[in-house]
PDB file of N, CA, C and O in Angstrom:
ATOM      1  N   GLU A   1     -38.247  49.745  45.988  1.00 44.00           N
ATOM      2  CA  GLU A   1     -38.716  48.947  44.866  1.00 44.00           C
ATOM      3  C   GLU A   1     -37.494  48.493  44.070  1.00 44.00           C
ATOM      4  O   GLU A   1     -36.571  49.247  43.825  1.00 44.00           O
ATOM      5  N   LYS A   2     -37.508  47.252  43.658  1.00 44.00           N
ATOM      6  CA  LYS A   2     -36.380  46.742  42.876  1.00 44.00           C
ATOM      7  C   LYS A   2     -36.877  46.256  41.526  1.00 44.00           C
ATOM      8  O   LYS A   2     -37.942  45.681  41.422  1.00 44.00           O
ATOM      9  N   GLY A   3     -36.083  46.507  40.516  1.00 46.00           N
ATOM     10  CA  GLY A   3     -36.387  46.019  39.180  1.00 46.00           C
ATOM     11  C   GLY A   3     -35.367  44.969  38.789  1.00 46.00           C
ATOM     12  O   GLY A   3     -34.603  44.492  39.627  1.00 46.00           O
ATOM     13  N   GLU A   4     -35.338  44.622  37.525  1.00 50.00           N
ATOM     14  CA  GLU A   4     -34.418  43.591  37.041  1.00 50.00           C
ATOM     15  C   GLU A   4     -32.965  43.976  37.256  1.00 50.00           C
ATOM     16  O   GLU A   4     -32.122  43.136  37.480  1.00 50.00           O
ATOM     17  N   ARG A   5     -32.667  45.274  37.189  1.00 53.00           N
ATOM     18  CA  ARG A   5     -31.280  45.725  37.335  1.00 53.00           C
ATOM     19  C   ARG A   5     -30.967  46.130  38.774  1.00 53.00           C
ATOM     20  O   ARG A   5     -29.967  46.771  39.035  1.00 53.00           O
ATOM     21  N   GLY A   6     -31.832  45.776  39.714  1.00 60.00           N
ATOM     22  CA  GLY A   6     -31.579  46.140  41.100  1.00 60.00           C
ATOM     23  C   GLY A   6     -32.404  47.343  41.506  1.00 60.00           C
ATOM     24  O   GLY A   6     -33.539  47.498  41.103  1.00 60.00           O
ATOM     25  N   TYR A   7     -31.803  48.209  42.317  1.00 66.00           N
ATOM     26  CA  TYR A   7     -32.494  49.359  42.879  1.00 66.00           C
ATOM     27  C   TYR A   7     -32.962  50.327  41.796  1.00 66.00           C
ATOM     28  O   TYR A   7     -32.222  50.643  40.875  1.00 66.00           O
ATOM     29  N   ILE A   8     -34.183  50.799  41.917  1.00 77.00           N
ATOM     30  CA  ILE A   8     -34.729  51.792  41.001  1.00 77.00           C
ATOM     31  C   ILE A   8     -34.756  53.141  41.710  1.00 77.00           C
ATOM     32  O   ILE A   8     -35.417  53.300  42.726  1.00 77.00           O
ATOM     33  N   MET A   9     -33.995  54.088  41.183  1.00 82.00           N
ATOM     34  CA  MET A   9     -33.934  55.417  41.766  1.00 82.00           C
ATOM     35  C   MET A   9     -35.225  56.165  41.483  1.00 82.00           C
ATOM     36  O   MET A   9     -35.720  56.152  40.360  1.00 82.00           O
ATOM     37  N   THR A  10     -35.749  56.845  42.486  1.00 90.00           N
ATOM     38  CA  THR A  10     -36.939  57.663  42.310  1.00 90.00           C
ATOM     39  C   THR A  10     -36.549  59.136  42.242  1.00 90.00           C
ATOM     40  O   THR A  10     -35.424  59.514  42.581  1.00 90.00           O
ATOM     41  N   ALA A  11     -37.495  59.962  41.818  1.00 92.00           N
ATOM     42  CA  ALA A  11     -37.247  61.405  41.781  1.00 92.00           C
ATOM     43  C   ALA A  11     -36.939  61.911  43.191  1.00 92.00           C
ATOM     44  O   ALA A  11     -36.075  62.770  43.381  1.00 92.00           O
ATOM     45  N   LYS A  12     -37.610  61.370  44.203  1.00 93.00           N
ATOM     46  CA  LYS A  12     -37.348  61.784  45.584  1.00 93.00           C
ATOM     47  C   LYS A  12     -35.928  61.399  46.007  1.00 93.00           C
ATOM     48  O   LYS A  12     -35.245  62.182  46.662  1.00 93.00           O
ATOM     49  N   ASP A  13     -35.469  60.210  45.630  1.00 90.00           N
ATOM     50  CA  ASP A  13     -34.097  59.806  45.945  1.00 90.00           C
ATOM     51  C   ASP A  13     -33.095  60.805  45.366  1.00 90.00           C
ATOM     52  O   ASP A  13     -32.159  61.234  46.042  1.00 90.00           O
ATOM     53  N   LEU A  14     -33.299  61.159  44.094  1.00 90.00           N
ATOM     54  CA  LEU A  14     -32.381  62.068  43.419  1.00 90.00           C
ATOM     55  C   LEU A  14     -32.455  63.451  44.049  1.00 90.00           C
ATOM     56  O   LEU A  14     -31.430  64.078  44.328  1.00 90.00           O
ATOM     57  N   ARG A  15     -33.658  63.924  44.312  1.00 90.00           N
ATOM     58  CA  ARG A  15     -33.855  65.231  44.955  1.00 90.00           C
ATOM     59  C   ARG A  15     -33.144  65.270  46.308  1.00 90.00           C
ATOM     60  O   ARG A  15     -32.423  66.212  46.621  1.00 90.00           O
ATOM     61  N   ASP A  16     -33.348  64.234  47.126  1.00 89.00           N
ATOM     62  CA  ASP A  16     -32.740  64.190  48.461  1.00 89.00           C
ATOM     63  C   ASP A  16     -31.219  64.168  48.364  1.00 89.00           C
ATOM     64  O   ASP A  16     -30.526  64.803  49.159  1.00 89.00           O
ATOM     65  N   ARG A  17     -30.686  63.432  47.387  1.00 87.00           N
ATOM     66  CA  ARG A  17     -29.236  63.330  47.221  1.00 87.00           C
ATOM     67  C   ARG A  17     -28.639  64.673  46.834  1.00 87.00           C
ATOM     68  O   ARG A  17     -27.642  65.112  47.396  1.00 87.00           O
ATOM     69  N   ILE A  18     -29.251  65.352  45.874  1.00 87.00           N
ATOM     70  CA  ILE A  18     -28.755  66.661  45.450  1.00 87.00           C
ATOM     71  C   ILE A  18     -28.891  67.654  46.604  1.00 87.00           C
ATOM     72  O   ILE A  18     -27.976  68.427  46.887  1.00 87.00           O
ATOM     73  N   ASN A  19     -30.009  67.605  47.297  1.00 87.00           N
ATOM     74  CA  ASN A  19     -30.293  68.562  48.367  1.00 87.00           C
ATOM     75  C   ASN A  19     -29.424  68.330  49.601  1.00 87.00           C
ATOM     76  O   ASN A  19     -29.363  69.187  50.474  1.00 87.00           O
ATOM     77  N   SER A  20     -28.761  67.184  49.689  1.00 85.00           N
ATOM     78  CA  SER A  20     -27.883  66.934  50.837  1.00 85.00           C
ATOM     79  C   SER A  20     -26.616  67.787  50.760  1.00 85.00           C
ATOM     80  O   SER A  20     -25.877  67.907  51.731  1.00 85.00           O
ATOM     81  N   ILE A  21     -26.359  68.382  49.588  1.00 78.00           N
ATOM     82  CA  ILE A  21     -25.266  69.333  49.370  1.00 78.00           C
ATOM     83  C   ILE A  21     -23.915  68.758  49.777  1.00 78.00           C
ATOM     84  O   ILE A  21     -23.100  69.433  50.381  1.00 78.00           O
ATOM     85  N   CYS A  22     -23.671  67.476  49.518  1.00 78.00           N
ATOM     86  CA  CYS A  22     -22.354  66.948  49.864  1.00 78.00           C
ATOM     87  C   CYS A  22     -21.483  66.686  48.647  1.00 78.00           C
ATOM     88  O   CYS A  22     -20.272  66.741  48.750  1.00 78.00           O
ATOM     89  N   THR A  23     -22.044  66.437  47.490  1.00 82.00           N
ATOM     90  CA  THR A  23     -21.226  66.238  46.300  1.00 82.00           C
ATOM     91  C   THR A  23     -22.094  66.396  45.058  1.00 82.00           C
ATOM     92  O   THR A  23     -23.311  66.340  45.127  1.00 82.00           O
ATOM     93  N   HIS A  24     -21.440  66.567  43.930  1.00 88.00           N
ATOM     94  CA  HIS A  24     -22.180  66.662  42.672  1.00 88.00           C
ATOM     95  C   HIS A  24     -22.773  65.296  42.313  1.00 88.00           C
ATOM     96  O   HIS A  24     -22.318  64.271  42.794  1.00 88.00           O
ATOM     97  N   VAL A  25     -23.786  65.330  41.481  1.00 92.00           N
ATOM     98  CA  VAL A  25     -24.382  64.113  40.931  1.00 92.00           C
ATOM     99  C   VAL A  25     -24.206  64.195  39.424  1.00 92.00           C
ATOM    100  O   VAL A  25     -24.628  65.161  38.790  1.00 92.00           O
ATOM    101  N   LEU A  26     -23.535  63.193  38.861  1.00 94.00           N
ATOM    102  CA  LEU A  26     -23.264  63.145  37.426  1.00 94.00           C
ATOM    103  C   LEU A  26     -24.097  62.045  36.788  1.00 94.00           C
ATOM    104  O   LEU A  26     -24.342  61.011  37.404  1.00 94.00           O
ATOM    105  N   PHE A  27     -24.512  62.260  35.539  1.00 96.00           N
ATOM    106  CA  PHE A  27     -25.289  61.252  34.823  1.00 96.00           C
ATOM    107  C   PHE A  27     -25.251  61.545  33.335  1.00 96.00           C
ATOM    108  O   PHE A  27     -24.851  62.631  32.917  1.00 96.00           O
ATOM    109  N   ASP A  28     -25.648  60.561  32.561  1.00 97.00           N
ATOM    110  CA  ASP A  28     -25.791  60.732  31.115  1.00 97.00           C
ATOM    111  C   ASP A  28     -27.272  60.753  30.779  1.00 97.00           C
ATOM    112  O   ASP A  28     -28.057  59.988  31.348  1.00 97.00           O
ATOM    113  N   TYR A  29     -27.639  61.637  29.860  1.00 97.00           N
ATOM    114  CA  TYR A  29     -29.019  61.710  29.387  1.00 97.00           C
ATOM    115  C   TYR A  29     -28.958  61.965  27.890  1.00 97.00           C
ATOM    116  O   TYR A  29     -28.373  62.958  27.449  1.00 97.00           O
ATOM    117  N   HIS A  30     -29.547  61.065  27.120  1.00 95.00           N
ATOM    118  CA  HIS A  30     -29.527  61.147  25.655  1.00 95.00           C
ATOM    119  C   HIS A  30     -28.101  61.348  25.136  1.00 95.00           C
ATOM    120  O   HIS A  30     -27.850  62.220  24.304  1.00 95.00           O
ATOM    121  N   GLU A  31     -27.194  60.544  25.689  1.00 95.00           N
ATOM    122  CA  GLU A  31     -25.792  60.524  25.278  1.00 95.00           C
ATOM    123  C   GLU A  31     -25.051  61.835  25.538  1.00 95.00           C
ATOM    124  O   GLU A  31     -24.014  62.106  24.929  1.00 95.00           O
ATOM    125  N   LYS A  32     -25.573  62.661  26.439  1.00 97.00           N
ATOM    126  CA  LYS A  32     -24.885  63.875  26.858  1.00 97.00           C
ATOM    127  C   LYS A  32     -24.457  63.705  28.308  1.00 97.00           C
ATOM    128  O   LYS A  32     -25.191  63.135  29.114  1.00 97.00           O
ATOM    129  N   GLU A  33     -23.272  64.222  28.634  1.00 97.00           N
ATOM    130  CA  GLU A  33     -22.831  64.232  30.019  1.00 97.00           C
ATOM    131  C   GLU A  33     -23.524  65.384  30.728  1.00 97.00           C
ATOM    132  O   GLU A  33     -23.457  66.535  30.279  1.00 97.00           O
ATOM    133  N   CYS A  34     -24.180  65.059  31.834  1.00 97.00           N
ATOM    134  CA  CYS A  34     -24.968  66.049  32.568  1.00 97.00           C
ATOM    135  C   CYS A  34     -24.646  65.953  34.054  1.00 97.00           C
ATOM    136  O   CYS A  34     -24.031  64.988  34.505  1.00 97.00           O
ATOM    137  N   GLY A  35     -25.120  66.930  34.800  1.00 96.00           N
ATOM    138  CA  GLY A  35     -24.926  66.858  36.230  1.00 96.00           C
ATOM    139  C   GLY A  35     -25.505  68.048  36.959  1.00 96.00           C
ATOM    140  O   GLY A  35     -25.958  69.027  36.357  1.00 96.00           O
ATOM    141  N   VAL A  36     -25.479  67.911  38.283  1.00 96.00           N
ATOM    142  CA  VAL A  36     -25.906  68.984  39.183  1.00 96.00           C
ATOM    143  C   VAL A  36     -24.863  69.074  40.284  1.00 96.00           C
ATOM    144  O   VAL A  36     -24.498  68.062  40.883  1.00 96.00           O
ATOM    145  N   ASP A  37     -24.370  70.282  40.522  1.00 94.00           N
ATOM    146  CA  ASP A  37     -23.396  70.499  41.589  1.00 94.00           C
ATOM    147  C   ASP A  37     -24.024  71.452  42.609  1.00 94.00           C
ATOM    148  O   ASP A  37     -24.217  72.626  42.325  1.00 94.00           O
ATOM    149  N   PRO A  38     -24.375  70.924  43.791  1.00 93.00           N
ATOM    150  CA  PRO A  38     -25.003  71.770  44.814  1.00 93.00           C
ATOM    151  C   PRO A  38     -23.944  72.450  45.682  1.00 93.00           C
ATOM    152  O   PRO A  38     -23.132  71.788  46.319  1.00 93.00           O
ATOM    153  N   PHE A  39     -23.936  73.776  45.685  1.00 92.00           N
ATOM    154  CA  PHE A  39     -22.987  74.525  46.516  1.00 92.00           C
ATOM    155  C   PHE A  39     -23.609  74.930  47.845  1.00 92.00           C
ATOM    156  O   PHE A  39     -22.941  74.982  48.865  1.00 92.00           O
ATOM    157  N   SER A  40     -24.895  75.239  47.829  1.00 91.00           N
ATOM    158  CA  SER A  40     -25.640  75.571  49.044  1.00 91.00           C
ATOM    159  C   SER A  40     -27.116  75.363  48.738  1.00 91.00           C
ATOM    160  O   SER A  40     -27.475  75.014  47.607  1.00 91.00           O
ATOM    161  N   GLU A  41     -27.965  75.601  49.725  1.00 87.00           N
ATOM    162  CA  GLU A  41     -29.389  75.335  49.496  1.00 87.00           C
ATOM    163  C   GLU A  41     -30.021  76.296  48.499  1.00 87.00           C
ATOM    164  O   GLU A  41     -31.137  76.059  48.032  1.00 87.00           O
ATOM    165  N   ASP A  42     -29.291  77.355  48.098  1.00 93.00           N
ATOM    166  CA  ASP A  42     -29.842  78.266  47.082  1.00 93.00           C
ATOM    167  C   ASP A  42     -28.848  78.557  45.955  1.00 93.00           C
ATOM    168  O   ASP A  42     -28.914  79.589  45.305  1.00 93.00           O
ATOM    169  N   ASP A  43     -27.929  77.601  45.721  1.00 95.00           N
ATOM    170  CA  ASP A  43     -26.935  77.787  44.669  1.00 95.00           C
ATOM    171  C   ASP A  43     -26.549  76.428  44.078  1.00 95.00           C
ATOM    172  O   ASP A  43     -25.844  75.645  44.710  1.00 95.00           O
ATOM    173  N   PHE A  44     -27.047  76.159  42.878  1.00 96.00           N
ATOM    174  CA  PHE A  44     -26.821  74.887  42.190  1.00 96.00           C
ATOM    175  C   PHE A  44     -26.372  75.160  40.761  1.00 96.00           C
ATOM    176  O   PHE A  44     -26.997  75.952  40.062  1.00 96.00           O
ATOM    177  N   ASP A  45     -25.283  74.518  40.340  1.00 97.00           N
ATOM    178  CA  ASP A  45     -24.905  74.549  38.927  1.00 97.00           C
ATOM    179  C   ASP A  45     -25.510  73.319  38.265  1.00 97.00           C
ATOM    180  O   ASP A  45     -25.462  72.221  38.824  1.00 97.00           O
ATOM    181  N   MET A  46     -26.059  73.494  37.073  1.00 97.00           N
ATOM    182  CA  MET A  46     -26.624  72.386  36.305  1.00 97.00           C
ATOM    183  C   MET A  46     -26.041  72.441  34.904  1.00 97.00           C
ATOM    184  O   MET A  46     -25.872  73.515  34.339  1.00 97.00           O
ATOM    185  N   TRP A  47     -25.731  71.280  34.339  1.00 97.00           N
ATOM    186  CA  TRP A  47     -25.238  71.251  32.972  1.00 97.00           C
ATOM    187  C   TRP A  47     -25.736  69.999  32.265  1.00 97.00           C
ATOM    188  O   TRP A  47     -26.049  68.989  32.875  1.00 97.00           O
ATOM    189  N   CYS A  48     -25.817  70.122  30.956  1.00 98.00           N
ATOM    190  CA  CYS A  48     -26.210  68.997  30.104  1.00 98.00           C
ATOM    191  C   CYS A  48     -25.545  69.239  28.753  1.00 98.00           C
ATOM    192  O   CYS A  48     -25.946  70.151  28.021  1.00 98.00           O
ATOM    193  N   GLY A  49     -24.510  68.462  28.461  1.00 97.00           N
ATOM    194  CA  GLY A  49     -23.717  68.733  27.267  1.00 97.00           C
ATOM    195  C   GLY A  49     -23.049  70.091  27.421  1.00 97.00           C
ATOM    196  O   GLY A  49     -22.404  70.359  28.436  1.00 97.00           O
ATOM    197  N   ASP A  50     -23.245  70.968  26.456  1.00 97.00           N
ATOM    198  CA  ASP A  50     -22.653  72.307  26.502  1.00 97.00           C
ATOM    199  C   ASP A  50     -23.572  73.342  27.142  1.00 97.00           C
ATOM    200  O   ASP A  50     -23.213  74.508  27.257  1.00 97.00           O
ATOM    201  N   ASP A  51     -24.781  72.935  27.529  1.00 97.00           N
ATOM    202  CA  ASP A  51     -25.732  73.860  28.147  1.00 97.00           C
ATOM    203  C   ASP A  51     -25.462  73.952  29.644  1.00 97.00           C
ATOM    204  O   ASP A  51     -25.106  72.964  30.291  1.00 97.00           O
ATOM    205  N   TYR A  52     -25.638  75.144  30.190  1.00 97.00           N
ATOM    206  CA  TYR A  52     -25.360  75.389  31.604  1.00 97.00           C
ATOM    207  C   TYR A  52     -26.412  76.341  32.158  1.00 97.00           C
ATOM    208  O   TYR A  52     -26.878  77.250  31.456  1.00 97.00           O
ATOM    209  N   MET A  53     -26.778  76.142  33.391  1.00 98.00           N
ATOM    210  CA  MET A  53     -27.626  77.107  34.084  1.00 98.00           C
ATOM    211  C   MET A  53     -27.345  77.055  35.571  1.00 98.00           C
ATOM    212  O   MET A  53     -26.798  76.078  36.081  1.00 98.00           O
ATOM    213  N   LYS A  54     -27.711  78.112  36.248  1.00 98.00           N
ATOM    214  CA  LYS A  54     -27.615  78.177  37.704  1.00 98.00           C
ATOM    215  C   LYS A  54     -29.036  78.156  38.248  1.00 98.00           C
ATOM    216  O   LYS A  54     -29.903  78.872  37.754  1.00 98.00           O
ATOM    217  N   ALA A  55     -29.272  77.316  39.241  1.00 98.00           N
ATOM    218  CA  ALA A  55     -30.578  77.244  39.896  1.00 98.00           C
ATOM    219  C   ALA A  55     -30.431  77.752  41.325  1.00 98.00           C
ATOM    220  O   ALA A  55     -29.333  77.725  41.892  1.00 98.00           O
ATOM    221  N   HIS A  56     -31.537  78.183  41.901  1.00 97.00           N
ATOM    222  CA  HIS A  56     -31.491  78.814  43.216  1.00 97.00           C
ATOM    223  C   HIS A  56     -32.335  78.096  44.256  1.00 97.00           C
ATOM    224  O   HIS A  56     -32.522  78.605  45.363  1.00 97.00           O
ATOM    225  N   SER A  57     -32.829  76.907  43.910  1.00 96.00           N
ATOM    226  CA  SER A  57     -33.554  76.077  44.886  1.00 96.00           C
ATOM    227  C   SER A  57     -33.597  74.652  44.352  1.00 96.00           C
ATOM    228  O   SER A  57     -33.457  74.425  43.145  1.00 96.00           O
ATOM    229  N   ILE A  58     -33.808  73.706  45.245  1.00 95.00           N
ATOM    230  CA  ILE A  58     -33.928  72.314  44.808  1.00 95.00           C
ATOM    231  C   ILE A  58     -35.172  72.136  43.940  1.00 95.00           C
ATOM    232  O   ILE A  58     -35.157  71.341  43.008  1.00 95.00           O
ATOM    233  N   ASP A  59     -36.220  72.911  44.195  1.00 96.00           N
ATOM    234  CA  ASP A  59     -37.410  72.833  43.334  1.00 96.00           C
ATOM    235  C   ASP A  59     -37.072  73.263  41.915  1.00 96.00           C
ATOM    236  O   ASP A  59     -37.517  72.641  40.944  1.00 96.00           O
ATOM    237  N   GLU A  60     -36.277  74.323  41.787  1.00 97.00           N
ATOM    238  CA  GLU A  60     -35.877  74.779  40.454  1.00 97.00           C
ATOM    239  C   GLU A  60     -35.034  73.709  39.757  1.00 97.00           C
ATOM    240  O   GLU A  60     -35.210  73.441  38.561  1.00 97.00           O
ATOM    241  N   VAL A  61     -34.125  73.060  40.507  1.00 97.00           N
ATOM    242  CA  VAL A  61     -33.311  71.977  39.945  1.00 97.00           C
ATOM    243  C   VAL A  61     -34.200  70.875  39.390  1.00 97.00           C
ATOM    244  O   VAL A  61     -33.988  70.376  38.286  1.00 97.00           O
ATOM    245  N   MET A  62     -35.189  70.468  40.148  1.00 97.00           N
ATOM    246  CA  MET A  62     -36.008  69.313  39.791  1.00 97.00           C
ATOM    247  C   MET A  62     -37.077  69.633  38.750  1.00 97.00           C
ATOM    248  O   MET A  62     -37.467  68.763  37.981  1.00 97.00           O
ATOM    249  N   LYS A  63     -37.577  70.872  38.711  1.00 98.00           N
ATOM    250  CA  LYS A  63     -38.759  71.193  37.900  1.00 98.00           C
ATOM    251  C   LYS A  63     -38.489  71.992  36.627  1.00 98.00           C
ATOM    252  O   LYS A  63     -39.345  72.074  35.760  1.00 98.00           O
ATOM    253  N   THR A  64     -37.300  72.581  36.492  1.00 98.00           N
ATOM    254  CA  THR A  64     -36.997  73.380  35.297  1.00 98.00           C
ATOM    255  C   THR A  64     -36.761  72.458  34.101  1.00 98.00           C
ATOM    256  O   THR A  64     -35.976  71.517  34.188  1.00 98.00           O
ATOM    257  N   PRO A  65     -37.431  72.708  32.978  1.00 98.00           N
ATOM    258  CA  PRO A  65     -37.245  71.857  31.786  1.00 98.00           C
ATOM    259  C   PRO A  65     -35.923  72.166  31.084  1.00 98.00           C
ATOM    260  O   PRO A  65     -35.889  72.737  29.999  1.00 98.00           O
ATOM    261  N   PHE A  66     -34.814  71.793  31.748  1.00 98.00           N
ATOM    262  CA  PHE A  66     -33.478  72.142  31.291  1.00 98.00           C
ATOM    263  C   PHE A  66     -32.793  71.018  30.526  1.00 98.00           C
ATOM    264  O   PHE A  66     -31.994  71.263  29.629  1.00 98.00           O
ATOM    265  N   PHE A  67     -33.069  69.780  30.844  1.00 97.00           N
ATOM    266  CA  PHE A  67     -32.368  68.638  30.253  1.00 97.00           C
ATOM    267  C   PHE A  67     -33.077  68.215  28.970  1.00 97.00           C
ATOM    268  O   PHE A  67     -34.067  67.508  28.996  1.00 97.00           O
ATOM    269  N   ASN A  68     -32.590  68.745  27.835  1.00 95.00           N
ATOM    270  CA  ASN A  68     -33.242  68.520  26.530  1.00 95.00           C
ATOM    271  C   ASN A  68     -34.724  68.867  26.585  1.00 95.00           C
ATOM    272  O   ASN A  68     -35.557  68.174  26.009  1.00 95.00           O
ATOM    273  N   GLY A  69     -35.054  69.933  27.292  1.00 97.00           N
ATOM    274  CA  GLY A  69     -36.437  70.388  27.392  1.00 97.00           C
ATOM    275  C   GLY A  69     -37.277  69.611  28.389  1.00 97.00           C
ATOM    276  O   GLY A  69     -38.494  69.776  28.422  1.00 97.00           O
ATOM    277  N   LYS A  70     -36.639  68.787  29.212  1.00 97.00           N
ATOM    278  CA  LYS A  70     -37.357  67.979  30.200  1.00 97.00           C
ATOM    279  C   LYS A  70     -36.905  68.344  31.607  1.00 97.00           C
ATOM    280  O   LYS A  70     -35.742  68.690  31.827  1.00 97.00           O
ATOM    281  N   ALA A  71     -37.811  68.223  32.553  1.00 98.00           N
ATOM    282  CA  ALA A  71     -37.486  68.452  33.961  1.00 98.00           C
ATOM    283  C   ALA A  71     -36.830  67.201  34.536  1.00 98.00           C
ATOM    284  O   ALA A  71     -37.208  66.077  34.197  1.00 98.00           O
ATOM    285  N   LEU A  72     -35.868  67.403  35.415  1.00 97.00           N
ATOM    286  CA  LEU A  72     -35.137  66.285  36.016  1.00 97.00           C
ATOM    287  C   LEU A  72     -36.082  65.297  36.695  1.00 97.00           C
ATOM    288  O   LEU A  72     -35.920  64.084  36.583  1.00 97.00           O
ATOM    289  N   GLU A  73     -37.114  65.820  37.377  1.00 95.00           N
ATOM    290  CA  GLU A  73     -38.036  64.925  38.076  1.00 95.00           C
ATOM    291  C   GLU A  73     -38.810  64.020  37.113  1.00 95.00           C
ATOM    292  O   GLU A  73     -39.312  62.977  37.525  1.00 95.00           O
ATOM    293  N   ASP A  74     -38.884  64.393  35.845  1.00 97.00           N
ATOM    294  CA  ASP A  74     -39.644  63.610  34.862  1.00 97.00           C
ATOM    295  C   ASP A  74     -38.784  62.616  34.078  1.00 97.00           C
ATOM    296  O   ASP A  74     -39.327  61.794  33.338  1.00 97.00           O
ATOM    297  N   ILE A  75     -37.458  62.709  34.227  1.00 96.00           N
ATOM    298  CA  ILE A  75     -36.587  61.844  33.418  1.00 96.00           C
ATOM    299  C   ILE A  75     -35.711  60.926  34.269  1.00 96.00           C
ATOM    300  O   ILE A  75     -34.816  60.268  33.738  1.00 96.00           O
ATOM    301  N   VAL A  76     -35.964  60.868  35.562  1.00 94.00           N
ATOM    302  CA  VAL A  76     -35.117  60.079  36.467  1.00 94.00           C
ATOM    303  C   VAL A  76     -34.919  58.657  35.958  1.00 94.00           C
ATOM    304  O   VAL A  76     -33.810  58.124  35.981  1.00 94.00           O
ATOM    305  N   ASP A  77     -35.970  58.054  35.451  1.00 93.00           N
ATOM    306  CA  ASP A  77     -35.888  56.655  35.003  1.00 93.00           C
ATOM    307  C   ASP A  77     -35.148  56.502  33.669  1.00 93.00           C
ATOM    308  O   ASP A  77     -34.886  55.391  33.232  1.00 93.00           O
ATOM    309  N   GLN A  78     -34.774  57.626  33.041  1.00 95.00           N
ATOM    310  CA  GLN A  78     -34.059  57.573  31.758  1.00 95.00           C
ATOM    311  C   GLN A  78     -32.584  57.936  31.895  1.00 95.00           C
ATOM    312  O   GLN A  78     -31.852  57.926  30.908  1.00 95.00           O
ATOM    313  N   LEU A  79     -32.136  58.267  33.105  1.00 95.00           N
ATOM    314  CA  LEU A  79     -30.747  58.649  33.324  1.00 95.00           C
ATOM    315  C   LEU A  79     -29.870  57.415  33.304  1.00 95.00           C
ATOM    316  O   LEU A  79     -30.262  56.359  33.788  1.00 95.00           O
ATOM    317  N   GLU A  80     -28.681  57.553  32.762  1.00 94.00           N
ATOM    318  CA  GLU A  80     -27.738  56.445  32.700  1.00 94.00           C
ATOM    319  C   GLU A  80     -26.437  56.847  33.391  1.00 94.00           C
ATOM    320  O   GLU A  80     -26.111  58.030  33.473  1.00 94.00           O
ATOM    321  N   ASN A  81     -25.703  55.830  33.856  1.00 93.00           N
ATOM    322  CA  ASN A  81     -24.380  56.041  34.482  1.00 93.00           C
ATOM    323  C   ASN A  81     -24.432  57.080  35.597  1.00 93.00           C
ATOM    324  O   ASN A  81     -23.572  57.962  35.678  1.00 93.00           O
ATOM    325  N   VAL A  82     -25.434  56.963  36.465  1.00 91.00           N
ATOM    326  CA  VAL A  82     -25.588  57.926  37.564  1.00 91.00           C
ATOM    327  C   VAL A  82     -24.482  57.691  38.594  1.00 91.00           C
ATOM    328  O   VAL A  82     -24.331  56.590  39.110  1.00 91.00           O
ATOM    329  N   GLU A  83     -23.710  58.742  38.851  1.00 85.00           N
ATOM    330  CA  GLU A  83     -22.648  58.685  39.860  1.00 85.00           C
ATOM    331  C   GLU A  83     -23.046  59.581  41.026  1.00 85.00           C
ATOM    332  O   GLU A  83     -23.696  60.597  40.854  1.00 85.00           O
ATOM    333  N   GLY A  84     -22.646  59.196  42.204  1.00 63.00           N
ATOM    334  CA  GLY A  84     -22.923  60.006  43.376  1.00 63.00           C
ATOM    335  C   GLY A  84     -24.205  59.625  44.085  1.00 63.00           C
ATOM    336  O   GLY A  84     -24.640  60.296  45.006  1.00 63.00           O
ATOM    337  N   MET A  85     -24.803  58.510  43.674  1.00 63.00           N
ATOM    338  CA  MET A  85     -26.043  58.053  44.332  1.00 63.00           C
ATOM    339  C   MET A  85     -25.747  56.871  45.226  1.00 63.00           C
ATOM    340  O   MET A  85     -24.934  56.059  44.935  1.00 63.00           O
TER     341      MET A  85
END
């Protein structure tokens, strides 16, 4: 699906990219620098501003309300400056 700005990233696109475990994905959310760094299929670092957590599955990465109290799968369309996609 394409919008006015070109390709529209979906939650599945982001999930698949993180789960490919080849590089971190960086983005801005509510003017905070955030990201996910996948080390293995059960070891992910997540950060948003000064907040940090470790996740142990791609489901935890996508569904935990970590990014300003929101789950990554619910805010995909609000992410800015996405790198690594």
